Amino acid sequence: MAMNGDSSVKDDQKTRFSTREGVYSLMPLIEYYRPNRSNFAATSIPLNSVHLSLVTIPGIREYNERLCLNIGKELYIYVYKGVRSGADMITQIEKKTFKTMNPTCHSFNSFCASCESVPFLIGFNNGVVTMQDLVRKDFHKVFNEEKLVDSSKVTCIQWVPNSKNFFLTSHASGQLYLYNEELPCSTSPPNYQLFKSGEGYAIHVCKTKTTRNPLYRWVIGSENSCINQFAFSPCNLYLAVVSQDGFLRVFHYDTMELVGIARSYFGGLLCVCWSPDSKYVAIGGEDDLVTIWSFHEKQIVARGQGHHSWVNVVAFDPFTSSYLPSDQSSENRCFSTCYRLGSVGQDTQLCLWDITDDVLRQPFHCSAVTIKSKTNEYSNNGEVCGAASSNHINSNNSIAASAHHHVNHTNHNNNNSNKDNQLESCSGTSKHSPPTLTQRLVLLSFGERRDSGGNSSKKYSSRSNSSGSDKYAGNSVRFSELEDPMKLIGTAACPRFDQCPRLEPLICKKISNERLSSLVFKEDCILTSCYDGSVFTWARPGKVTSANSHLVAAAGSLSTTISNDSTSTVV
């Protein structure tokens, strides 16, 4: 393992570390939360890790970013100021305290954020999801309030890219749900029917007389295998999901096709992220490794060893990475690829990794893994739904209107050529023939609906083109080839250590006395958070101005006392 500094003091908490671009320095006076030890019960710390969400609000000249963090039963929102000046910890924008439930995750909708509205979602440990607004204080919506959809913890929540209304939630039950914020939830337990199934997953649609949430239910992995995180690719076409069964599954989001898998060396996978050009997926988990999976090669191409405990977060640094954009040809070009990847874990360490061409192009041989998928074709009076989709997308019923919002990021009506180019550059494949998710949202069998004119719309029947789909009707999903991890050892999904290039961290530093739970790369700094609720700001080289240079000078005298300072401000 490559570690900077003297090994005899490697357990000391660091306030500075050096990389090839310069020195990163901790800004000790820029902290957004310091728990008061007398009021902050230690027993509440292990309940939930601290997560960070940021949003940029257009139309505001200065300090136009907002930062949200959760700790215990509380949720805080601050004006994010970067390294320019310290945060005002006394007058935060908003503080929410929840008596009966704990916030576990949150997400801003950056697509429709404006001076008039900044919607954001909050997921809780009892399965409830709320939607609120930073500007419109009286705005409040609750989803799954009666916990009829799912009563397990919400592990991850995200808005569908470039969508005003649609969002996804994942749960500890191993299920993922698609919601439309304009629609209500059912007043009775949802009734589902199978929509599509494949190796290790099944997708159901909610059957109701009127269109209600959730629109889709994805059952992923073995029974009750917690989905720990999911992430959309930067090209907005693919969805990567990691779960407690140790699998990474990558889906084409619109067609709901499984396009690739990988598995941890052992234990569950806890975190996932995409490279800025959508070519690689980084994963981390209970095997203490950082693993790189190639989208084009459909295999693991590198593993990083540096952490001594579970890896909680992995994130690519788009401001330090250098790579050839996916829409440009690499022919006749001399361009060195280098991705900067960061990771934090329960060992309280921050690791930075440089993934270069000499690592990514190392040849090694593993047997391939075949992914089998079963698709149910939906028809209307004998016609394939894809053939008539354009007529339905512009219809006046409610589900078509919702689908029109969802189609913003693909623009099926006007920008088919752009999507084809984007799809080919991102996946290296040609057009997908199955109907898209947007088309299916229009043509789903939601029972009898009535349009604004009072006429009943036709029911759409579904049929399976293969037999034996009954075994996927329950909550558990059986998958013969994937349920035994030993069968994947030595394959592209889980190569042996001698079959895979090994990465060493550029730096590996202890930066906290508590387990780390968040890592966010900004243009001027790096943000990290830990389980005790502290958020630390690490200034990038050359980003510290003379006005706040005294903050860096103060860092040298803090070292291991950062999290234990009894004089810190309490919110």
Coordinates of C-alpha atoms in Angstrom, one line a residue:
M1 CA 0.0 0.0 0.0
A2 CA 1.3 3.4 -0.9
M3 CA 1.0 5.8 2.0
N4 CA 2.6 9.2 2.5
G5 CA 4.3 10.1 5.8
D6 CA 6.0 8.3 8.6
S7 CA 4.4 4.9 9.3
S8 CA 4.9 5.5 13.1
V9 CA 2.3 8.3 13.0
K10 CA -0.1 6.9 10.5
D11 CA -2.9 6.7 13.1
D12 CA -2.8 10.4 13.7
Q13 CA -5.6 12.4 12.1
K14 CA -4.3 14.4 9.2
T15 CA -5.0 18.0 8.3
R16 CA -3.0 18.2 5.1
F17 CA -2.0 15.8 2.3
S18 CA -0.1 16.1 -0.9
T19 CA -0.9 14.9 -4.4
R20 CA 0.7 15.5 -7.8
E21 CA -1.3 18.7 -8.2
G22 CA -0.4 20.2 -4.8
V23 CA -1.4 20.2 -1.2
Y24 CA -4.9 19.8 0.1
S25 CA -5.6 21.6 3.4
L26 CA -8.3 21.2 6.0
M27 CA -10.3 24.4 6.7
P28 CA -11.0 23.8 10.4
L29 CA -13.3 26.8 10.9
I30 CA -15.6 25.8 8.1
E31 CA -17.8 23.2 9.7
Y32 CA -21.5 22.9 9.1
Y33 CA -22.3 20.9 12.2
R34 CA -20.7 20.2 15.6
P35 CA -22.7 18.0 17.9
N36 CA -22.9 19.0 21.5
R37 CA -21.7 16.0 23.5
S38 CA -24.0 16.8 26.4
N39 CA -27.1 16.9 24.2
F40 CA -26.1 14.5 21.5
A41 CA -26.8 10.9 22.6
A42 CA -24.0 8.6 21.6
T43 CA -26.6 5.8 21.2
S44 CA -28.1 7.6 18.2
I45 CA -24.9 7.7 16.2
P46 CA -25.0 4.2 14.7
L47 CA -28.7 4.5 13.6
N48 CA -27.9 6.3 10.3
S49 CA -24.8 7.6 8.6
V50 CA -24.6 11.3 7.6
H51 CA -25.3 12.1 4.0
L52 CA -24.7 15.3 2.0
S53 CA -26.8 16.7 -0.8
L54 CA -26.1 19.9 -2.7
V55 CA -28.0 22.0 -5.2
T56 CA -27.2 25.1 -7.3
I57 CA -30.0 27.6 -7.6
P58 CA -30.0 29.6 -10.8
G59 CA -30.6 33.3 -10.7
I60 CA -28.6 34.0 -7.5
R61 CA -25.3 35.8 -7.9
E62 CA -23.5 34.9 -4.8
Y63 CA -23.7 31.9 -2.5
N64 CA -26.2 30.1 -4.8
E65 CA -25.6 26.6 -3.5
R66 CA -27.4 24.9 -0.6
L67 CA -26.1 22.0 1.4
C68 CA -28.3 19.5 3.2
L69 CA -27.2 17.0 5.8
N70 CA -28.9 14.6 8.2
I71 CA -27.9 13.5 11.6
G72 CA -30.0 11.3 13.9
K73 CA -33.5 12.6 13.9
E74 CA -32.5 16.0 12.5
L75 CA -32.1 17.5 9.1
Y76 CA -30.1 20.7 8.5
I77 CA -29.9 23.0 5.4
Y78 CA -27.2 25.6 5.0
V79 CA -25.9 28.1 2.5
Y80 CA -22.9 26.4 1.0
K81 CA -19.9 28.8 0.8
G82 CA -17.0 26.6 -0.3
V83 CA -13.6 27.8 0.9
R84 CA -14.4 31.5 0.6
S85 CA -15.7 32.1 4.1
G86 CA -16.9 30.2 7.1
A87 CA -20.4 28.9 7.4
D88 CA -22.9 30.6 9.7
M89 CA -23.7 27.7 12.0
I90 CA -26.1 29.7 14.2
T91 CA -28.5 30.8 11.5
Q92 CA -28.9 27.8 9.2
I93 CA -31.6 28.2 6.5
E94 CA -33.7 25.4 8.0
K95 CA -33.6 22.8 10.7
K96 CA -36.1 20.0 10.9
T97 CA -36.5 17.6 13.8
F98 CA -38.6 14.4 13.4
K99 CA -40.0 12.8 16.5
T100 CA -40.9 9.3 15.3
M101 CA -38.6 8.6 12.3
N102 CA -35.1 9.2 11.2
P103 CA -34.1 10.7 7.8
T104 CA -31.8 8.3 6.0
C105 CA -31.3 9.9 2.6
H106 CA -32.3 13.0 0.6
S107 CA -32.0 14.5 -2.9
F108 CA -32.5 17.9 -4.5
N109 CA -34.1 18.2 -7.9
S110 CA -31.5 20.2 -9.7
F111 CA -33.3 20.0 -13.0
C112 CA -36.1 22.3 -12.0
A113 CA -34.5 24.3 -9.2
S114 CA -35.1 28.0 -9.5
C115 CA -35.5 31.1 -7.4
E116 CA -39.2 30.3 -7.1
S117 CA -38.9 26.6 -6.2
V118 CA -36.3 24.1 -5.0
P119 CA -38.0 20.8 -4.4
F120 CA -36.2 18.1 -2.5
L121 CA -37.0 14.5 -1.3
I122 CA -36.4 12.9 2.1
G123 CA -36.4 9.2 2.8
F124 CA -36.9 7.7 6.2
N125 CA -36.1 4.6 8.2
N126 CA -39.7 3.4 8.2
G127 CA -40.2 3.6 4.4
V128 CA -42.0 7.0 4.3
V129 CA -40.9 9.5 1.6
T130 CA -41.7 13.3 1.9
M131 CA -41.3 16.0 -0.7
Q132 CA -40.7 19.6 0.4
D133 CA -39.5 22.9 -1.0
L134 CA -36.8 25.2 0.2
V135 CA -38.6 28.3 -1.1
R136 CA -42.3 27.4 -0.8
K137 CA -42.3 26.6 2.9
D138 CA -46.0 25.5 2.9
F139 CA -45.4 22.8 0.2
H140 CA -45.4 19.3 1.6
K141 CA -46.3 15.9 0.1
V142 CA -46.1 12.5 1.7
F143 CA -45.6 9.2 -0.1
N144 CA -46.1 5.7 1.4
E145 CA -47.5 7.4 4.5
E146 CA -49.4 4.3 5.7
K147 CA -46.3 2.2 4.8
L148 CA -48.5 0.0 2.5
V149 CA -45.9 0.1 -0.3
D150 CA -42.9 -0.8 1.8
S151 CA -42.2 -0.4 5.5
S152 CA -38.4 -1.0 5.3
K153 CA -35.8 1.7 5.4
V154 CA -35.3 3.9 2.4
T155 CA -31.6 3.4 1.5
C156 CA -31.3 5.7 -1.5
I157 CA -33.5 8.2 -3.2
Q158 CA -32.9 10.1 -6.5
W159 CA -34.8 12.1 -9.1
V160 CA -34.8 10.6 -12.5
P161 CA -32.4 12.7 -14.6
N162 CA -33.9 15.6 -16.4
S163 CA -37.3 14.9 -14.9
K164 CA -39.6 17.2 -12.9
N165 CA -41.9 14.6 -11.6
F166 CA -40.3 11.1 -11.5
F167 CA -38.1 9.7 -8.7
L168 CA -36.7 6.4 -7.6
T169 CA -36.5 5.0 -4.1
S170 CA -34.6 1.9 -2.9
H171 CA -35.4 0.0 0.2
A172 CA -33.7 -2.5 2.6
S173 CA -36.3 -5.0 1.4
G174 CA -34.4 -5.3 -1.9
Q175 CA -37.0 -3.5 -3.9
L176 CA -36.9 -0.3 -5.9
Y177 CA -39.9 1.8 -6.7
L178 CA -40.7 4.4 -9.4
Y179 CA -42.9 7.3 -8.3
N180 CA -44.6 10.2 -10.0
E181 CA -44.8 13.1 -7.5
E182 CA -48.0 14.3 -9.2
L183 CA -49.9 11.0 -8.4
P184 CA -51.2 9.8 -5.0
C185 CA -50.4 6.5 -3.4
S186 CA -53.0 3.8 -3.2
T187 CA -55.2 3.7 -0.1
S188 CA -54.9 -0.1 0.0
P189 CA -51.9 -2.4 -0.4
P190 CA -50.7 -2.3 -4.0
N191 CA -51.6 -5.2 -6.3
Y192 CA -48.8 -6.0 -8.8
Q193 CA -48.5 -8.0 -12.0
L194 CA -45.3 -9.2 -13.6
F195 CA -44.0 -6.9 -16.3
K196 CA -40.5 -8.3 -17.0
S197 CA -38.0 -10.7 -15.5
G198 CA -34.5 -11.9 -15.9
E199 CA -31.6 -13.4 -14.1
G200 CA -31.6 -11.9 -10.6
Y201 CA -34.4 -9.4 -11.1
A202 CA -38.1 -9.0 -11.8
I203 CA -40.1 -5.9 -12.6
H204 CA -43.8 -5.5 -11.7
V205 CA -46.4 -2.9 -12.5
C206 CA -49.0 -1.7 -10.1
K207 CA -52.5 -2.6 -11.1
T208 CA -55.2 -0.1 -10.1
K209 CA -58.3 1.3 -11.7
T210 CA -56.8 4.7 -11.6
T211 CA -53.1 5.5 -12.1
R212 CA -51.4 5.6 -8.7
N213 CA -48.0 5.3 -7.1
P214 CA -45.8 3.3 -7.3
L215 CA -45.7 3.0 -11.1
Y216 CA -43.1 0.2 -11.1
R217 CA -41.6 -2.2 -8.5
W218 CA -38.2 -3.6 -9.2
V219 CA -37.3 -6.7 -7.2
I220 CA -33.6 -7.1 -7.3
G221 CA -31.4 -9.9 -5.9
S222 CA -32.3 -12.7 -3.5
E223 CA -35.1 -12.4 -1.0
N224 CA -34.8 -9.5 1.4
S225 CA -31.3 -8.6 0.0
C226 CA -31.0 -4.8 0.8
I227 CA -30.4 -2.5 -2.1
N228 CA -27.7 -0.2 -0.7
Q229 CA -27.3 2.4 -3.4
F230 CA -28.1 3.1 -7.1
A231 CA -26.7 5.7 -9.5
F232 CA -27.7 7.0 -13.0
S233 CA -24.9 7.2 -15.6
P234 CA -23.9 10.8 -16.7
C235 CA -25.4 10.0 -20.1
N236 CA -28.7 9.3 -18.3
L237 CA -29.2 6.0 -20.1
Y238 CA -28.1 3.4 -17.5
L239 CA -28.8 2.6 -13.9
A240 CA -26.3 0.9 -11.7
V241 CA -27.5 -0.9 -8.6
V242 CA -25.5 -2.5 -5.7
S243 CA -27.0 -4.7 -3.1
Q244 CA -26.2 -6.7 0.0
D245 CA -26.0 -9.9 -2.0
G246 CA -22.7 -8.6 -3.3
F247 CA -23.8 -7.9 -6.9
L248 CA -23.5 -4.9 -9.1
R249 CA -26.3 -4.9 -11.8
V250 CA -26.3 -2.4 -14.6
F251 CA -29.6 -1.8 -16.4
H252 CA -30.6 0.1 -19.5
Y253 CA -33.1 2.3 -17.7
D254 CA -35.7 2.9 -20.5
T255 CA -35.8 -0.7 -21.8
M256 CA -35.3 -2.3 -18.4
E257 CA -32.7 -4.7 -19.8
L258 CA -29.9 -6.0 -17.6
V259 CA -26.7 -5.2 -19.6
G260 CA -24.0 -6.2 -17.1
I261 CA -23.1 -7.7 -13.7
A262 CA -20.2 -7.8 -11.4
R263 CA -19.7 -9.3 -7.9
S264 CA -17.7 -8.4 -4.8
Y265 CA -14.9 -10.6 -3.7
F266 CA -16.9 -11.4 -0.6
G267 CA -19.7 -9.6 1.4
G268 CA -22.1 -7.0 0.3
L269 CA -21.6 -4.0 -2.0
L270 CA -22.3 -0.6 -0.3
C271 CA -21.6 2.1 -2.8
V272 CA -21.5 2.8 -6.5
C273 CA -20.6 5.6 -8.9
W274 CA -20.0 6.3 -12.6
S275 CA -17.0 7.8 -14.3
P276 CA -17.7 11.2 -15.9
D277 CA -17.8 9.7 -19.4
S278 CA -20.0 6.7 -18.4
K279 CA -17.3 4.2 -19.4
Y280 CA -16.5 2.8 -15.9
V281 CA -18.4 2.0 -12.7
A282 CA -16.6 2.1 -9.4
I283 CA -18.0 0.0 -6.5
G284 CA -17.0 -0.6 -2.9
G285 CA -18.2 -2.6 0.0
E286 CA -17.6 -5.2 2.7
D287 CA -14.6 -6.8 1.0
D288 CA -12.6 -3.6 1.8
L289 CA -11.8 -3.2 -1.9
V290 CA -12.4 -0.5 -4.5
T291 CA -13.4 -2.2 -7.7
I292 CA -13.5 -0.8 -11.3
W293 CA -15.9 -2.3 -13.8
S294 CA -15.7 -1.5 -17.5
F295 CA -19.0 -0.8 -19.3
H296 CA -17.6 -1.6 -22.7
E297 CA -15.7 -4.7 -21.8
K298 CA -18.4 -5.9 -19.3
Q299 CA -15.8 -7.0 -16.9
I300 CA -13.9 -5.9 -13.8
V301 CA -10.7 -4.3 -15.0
A302 CA -9.0 -3.3 -11.7
R303 CA -9.2 -3.6 -7.9
G304 CA -7.8 -1.2 -5.3
Q305 CA -6.4 -2.2 -1.9
G306 CA -5.9 0.5 0.6
H307 CA -8.8 0.4 3.1
H308 CA -8.8 -1.7 6.3
S309 CA -12.5 -1.8 6.7
W310 CA -15.8 -1.5 4.7
V311 CA -15.8 1.1 1.9
N312 CA -18.8 3.4 2.4
V313 CA -18.5 5.8 -0.5
V314 CA -16.7 5.9 -3.9
A315 CA -16.8 9.0 -6.1
F316 CA -15.0 10.2 -9.2
D317 CA -13.4 13.6 -9.2
P318 CA -14.5 15.3 -12.5
F319 CA -12.3 18.3 -11.9
T320 CA -9.0 16.3 -11.7
S321 CA -9.8 13.5 -14.1
S322 CA -8.5 13.8 -17.7
Y323 CA -10.1 11.6 -20.4
L324 CA -11.2 11.6 -24.0
P325 CA -14.9 12.5 -24.2
S326 CA -17.0 9.6 -25.4
D327 CA -18.3 11.4 -28.4
Q328 CA -14.9 11.8 -29.9
S329 CA -12.8 9.2 -31.7
S330 CA -9.5 8.2 -30.2
E331 CA -8.0 7.5 -33.6
N332 CA -5.0 9.6 -34.5
R333 CA -5.1 11.2 -31.1
C334 CA -2.4 11.2 -28.4
F335 CA -4.3 11.5 -25.2
S336 CA -3.5 10.1 -21.8
T337 CA -6.5 8.9 -19.8
C338 CA -6.4 9.4 -16.0
Y339 CA -9.4 9.1 -13.8
R340 CA -9.2 10.4 -10.2
L341 CA -11.3 8.3 -7.8
G342 CA -11.9 8.9 -4.1
S343 CA -13.1 6.6 -1.4
V344 CA -13.9 6.8 2.3
G345 CA -14.7 4.1 4.7
Q346 CA -15.3 2.9 8.2
D347 CA -11.6 2.8 8.8
T348 CA -11.8 6.7 9.0
Q349 CA -9.5 6.9 5.9
L350 CA -9.7 8.9 2.7
C351 CA -8.1 7.2 -0.3
L352 CA -7.4 8.9 -3.6
W353 CA -6.7 6.7 -6.7
D354 CA -5.3 7.5 -10.1
I355 CA -6.6 5.1 -12.7
T356 CA -4.4 5.5 -15.8
D357 CA -4.1 3.9 -19.3
D358 CA -1.4 1.5 -18.1
V359 CA -3.8 0.0 -15.7
L360 CA -6.9 0.0 -17.8
R361 CA -5.1 -1.6 -20.8
Q362 CA -3.4 -4.4 -19.0
P363 CA -4.5 -7.7 -20.7
F364 CA -6.0 -10.5 -18.6
H365 CA -8.3 -13.3 -19.4
C366 CA -11.5 -14.3 -17.7
S367 CA -14.4 -16.4 -18.9
A368 CA -17.5 -14.4 -19.8
V369 CA -20.8 -14.5 -18.0
T370 CA -24.0 -14.8 -20.1
I371 CA -27.0 -12.8 -18.9
K372 CA -30.4 -14.3 -19.7
S373 CA -33.4 -12.0 -19.8
K374 CA -37.1 -12.7 -20.2
T375 CA -39.2 -9.9 -21.7
N376 CA -43.0 -9.7 -21.7
E377 CA -44.3 -8.0 -24.8
Y378 CA -47.3 -5.7 -24.3
S379 CA -49.8 -5.5 -27.1
N380 CA -52.9 -3.5 -28.1
N381 CA -55.3 -5.4 -30.4
G382 CA -52.5 -7.5 -31.7
E383 CA -50.2 -4.5 -32.4
V384 CA -46.8 -4.2 -30.7
C385 CA -46.9 -1.2 -28.4
G386 CA -43.7 0.4 -29.8
A387 CA -45.4 0.8 -33.2
A388 CA -48.2 3.0 -31.8
S389 CA -46.2 4.7 -29.1
S390 CA -46.0 8.1 -30.8
N391 CA -49.8 8.5 -30.9
H392 CA -50.2 7.7 -27.2
I393 CA -47.4 9.9 -26.0
N394 CA -49.3 13.0 -27.1
S395 CA -52.7 11.8 -25.8
N396 CA -54.6 13.7 -23.1
N397 CA -54.8 11.1 -20.4
S398 CA -52.9 11.6 -17.1
I399 CA -50.4 8.8 -17.6
A400 CA -49.4 10.2 -21.0
A401 CA -48.9 13.6 -19.5
S402 CA -46.7 12.1 -16.9
A403 CA -44.7 10.2 -19.4
H404 CA -44.2 13.3 -21.4
H405 CA -42.3 14.8 -18.4
H406 CA -40.3 11.6 -18.1
V407 CA -39.3 11.7 -21.7
N408 CA -37.4 15.0 -21.3
H409 CA -34.0 13.3 -21.1
T410 CA -34.5 11.3 -24.2
N411 CA -36.8 13.5 -26.3
H412 CA -38.4 10.6 -28.3
N413 CA -40.5 12.9 -30.4
N414 CA -37.9 15.4 -31.6
N415 CA -34.4 14.2 -30.8
N416 CA -34.2 10.6 -31.8
S417 CA -31.0 11.1 -33.6
N418 CA -29.3 12.7 -30.6
K419 CA -30.3 9.8 -28.4
D420 CA -29.0 7.3 -31.0
N421 CA -25.7 9.1 -31.0
Q422 CA -25.6 9.2 -27.3
L423 CA -26.6 5.6 -26.9
E424 CA -23.9 4.4 -29.3
S425 CA -21.2 6.5 -27.7
C426 CA -22.2 5.4 -24.2
S427 CA -22.7 1.7 -24.9
G428 CA -21.0 1.0 -28.2
T429 CA -24.2 -0.7 -29.5
S430 CA -26.9 0.2 -32.0
K431 CA -30.5 1.1 -31.3
H432 CA -32.5 -0.8 -28.8
S433 CA -35.5 -2.5 -30.4
P434 CA -37.6 -3.1 -27.2
P435 CA -40.1 -0.3 -26.3
T436 CA -38.7 2.3 -23.9
L437 CA -39.9 2.9 -20.4
T438 CA -41.6 6.1 -21.5
Q439 CA -43.7 4.1 -24.1
R440 CA -44.5 1.5 -21.5
L441 CA -45.7 4.2 -19.0
V442 CA -48.2 5.2 -21.6
L443 CA -49.3 1.7 -22.6
L444 CA -49.4 -0.1 -19.2
S445 CA -52.4 -2.0 -18.2
F446 CA -53.6 0.2 -15.4
G447 CA -57.1 -1.2 -15.6
E448 CA -60.1 0.9 -16.8
R449 CA -59.3 4.6 -17.0
R450 CA -61.4 7.5 -18.2
D451 CA -60.2 10.4 -20.1
S452 CA -61.4 14.0 -19.7
G453 CA -64.3 13.4 -22.0
G454 CA -65.7 10.6 -19.8
N455 CA -65.0 7.8 -22.3
S456 CA -63.4 4.6 -21.1
S457 CA -60.0 4.0 -22.5
K458 CA -59.2 0.6 -23.9
K459 CA -57.6 -2.0 -21.6
Y460 CA -54.2 -3.1 -22.7
S461 CA -53.5 -6.8 -22.3
S462 CA -50.2 -8.4 -21.6
R463 CA -48.8 -11.8 -22.5
S464 CA -45.6 -13.5 -21.7
N465 CA -43.6 -14.9 -24.6
S466 CA -42.1 -17.6 -22.5
S467 CA -43.4 -20.1 -20.0
G468 CA -42.4 -20.5 -16.4
S469 CA -42.9 -16.9 -15.3
D470 CA -44.9 -17.9 -12.2
K471 CA -41.7 -18.4 -10.2
Y472 CA -41.0 -14.7 -10.5
A473 CA -44.4 -13.6 -9.3
G474 CA -43.4 -13.4 -5.6
N475 CA -41.0 -11.0 -3.9
S476 CA -38.0 -13.3 -4.2
V477 CA -36.2 -13.8 -7.5
R478 CA -34.4 -17.0 -8.3
F479 CA -31.3 -17.0 -10.4
S480 CA -29.4 -20.2 -10.8
E481 CA -26.1 -19.0 -12.3
L482 CA -25.7 -16.0 -10.0
E483 CA -26.9 -17.2 -6.6
D484 CA -23.8 -19.3 -5.9
P485 CA -20.8 -16.8 -5.7
M486 CA -18.3 -19.6 -6.2
K487 CA -19.5 -20.1 -9.7
L488 CA -18.4 -16.6 -10.6
I489 CA -14.9 -16.8 -9.3
G490 CA -12.5 -16.6 -12.2
T491 CA -15.1 -15.0 -14.5
A492 CA -15.2 -11.5 -15.9
A493 CA -17.8 -10.7 -13.1
C494 CA -15.4 -11.7 -10.3
P495 CA -11.8 -12.4 -11.5
R496 CA -9.2 -13.8 -9.1
F497 CA -6.6 -11.5 -7.7
D498 CA -4.0 -12.8 -10.1
Q499 CA -6.3 -12.2 -13.1
C500 CA -7.0 -8.5 -12.3
P501 CA -4.7 -5.5 -12.2
R502 CA -4.2 -4.2 -8.6
L503 CA -4.3 -0.5 -7.7
E504 CA -2.4 1.2 -4.9
P505 CA -3.8 4.5 -3.6
L506 CA -2.1 7.7 -4.4
I507 CA -2.7 8.8 -0.8
C508 CA -4.3 7.0 2.1
K509 CA -4.9 9.3 5.1
K510 CA -6.8 9.1 8.4
I511 CA -8.9 12.3 8.3
S512 CA -11.4 11.6 11.1
N513 CA -11.9 10.0 14.4
E514 CA -15.2 8.6 13.3
R515 CA -16.4 6.5 10.4
L516 CA -16.7 8.4 7.2
S517 CA -20.0 8.4 5.4
S518 CA -19.8 11.1 2.6
L519 CA -17.4 12.3 -0.1
V520 CA -18.3 15.1 -2.5
F521 CA -15.9 16.7 -5.0
K522 CA -16.3 20.4 -5.7
E523 CA -14.3 22.7 -7.9
D524 CA -12.5 24.4 -5.0
C525 CA -12.6 21.8 -2.3
I526 CA -13.5 18.2 -1.2
L527 CA -16.3 17.7 1.3
T528 CA -16.3 14.8 3.7
S529 CA -18.6 13.9 6.6
C530 CA -18.5 11.3 9.4
Y531 CA -20.9 9.5 11.7
D532 CA -20.7 12.1 14.5
G533 CA -22.3 14.7 12.2
S534 CA -19.2 16.8 11.3
V535 CA -18.7 18.0 7.8
F536 CA -15.1 18.9 6.8
T537 CA -13.9 21.1 3.9
W538 CA -10.6 20.3 2.3
A539 CA -9.3 23.2 0.1
R540 CA -7.8 22.3 -3.2
P541 CA -4.3 23.5 -4.1
G542 CA -4.3 27.2 -4.9
K543 CA -7.9 27.7 -4.0
V544 CA -7.3 29.3 -0.6
T545 CA -7.4 33.1 -0.8
S546 CA -5.4 35.5 1.4
A547 CA -8.6 36.4 3.2
N548 CA -9.0 33.0 4.7
S549 CA -5.4 31.8 4.7
H550 CA -5.4 32.0 8.5
L551 CA -7.8 29.0 8.5
V552 CA -5.1 26.8 6.9
A553 CA -2.5 28.0 9.4
A554 CA -4.9 27.0 12.2
A555 CA -5.1 23.5 10.9
G556 CA -1.7 22.5 12.0
S557 CA -2.6 23.0 15.7
L558 CA -5.8 21.0 15.6
S559 CA -4.8 17.5 14.5
T560 CA -6.7 14.9 16.6
T561 CA -8.8 17.5 18.5
I562 CA -11.0 18.5 15.6
S563 CA -14.0 16.3 16.5
N564 CA -13.6 16.7 20.3
D565 CA -13.5 20.5 20.6
S566 CA -16.0 21.3 23.4
T567 CA -16.1 25.0 22.4
S568 CA -17.5 24.4 18.9
T569 CA -20.8 26.0 18.0
V570 CA -24.0 23.9 18.6
V571 CA -27.0 24.1 16.4

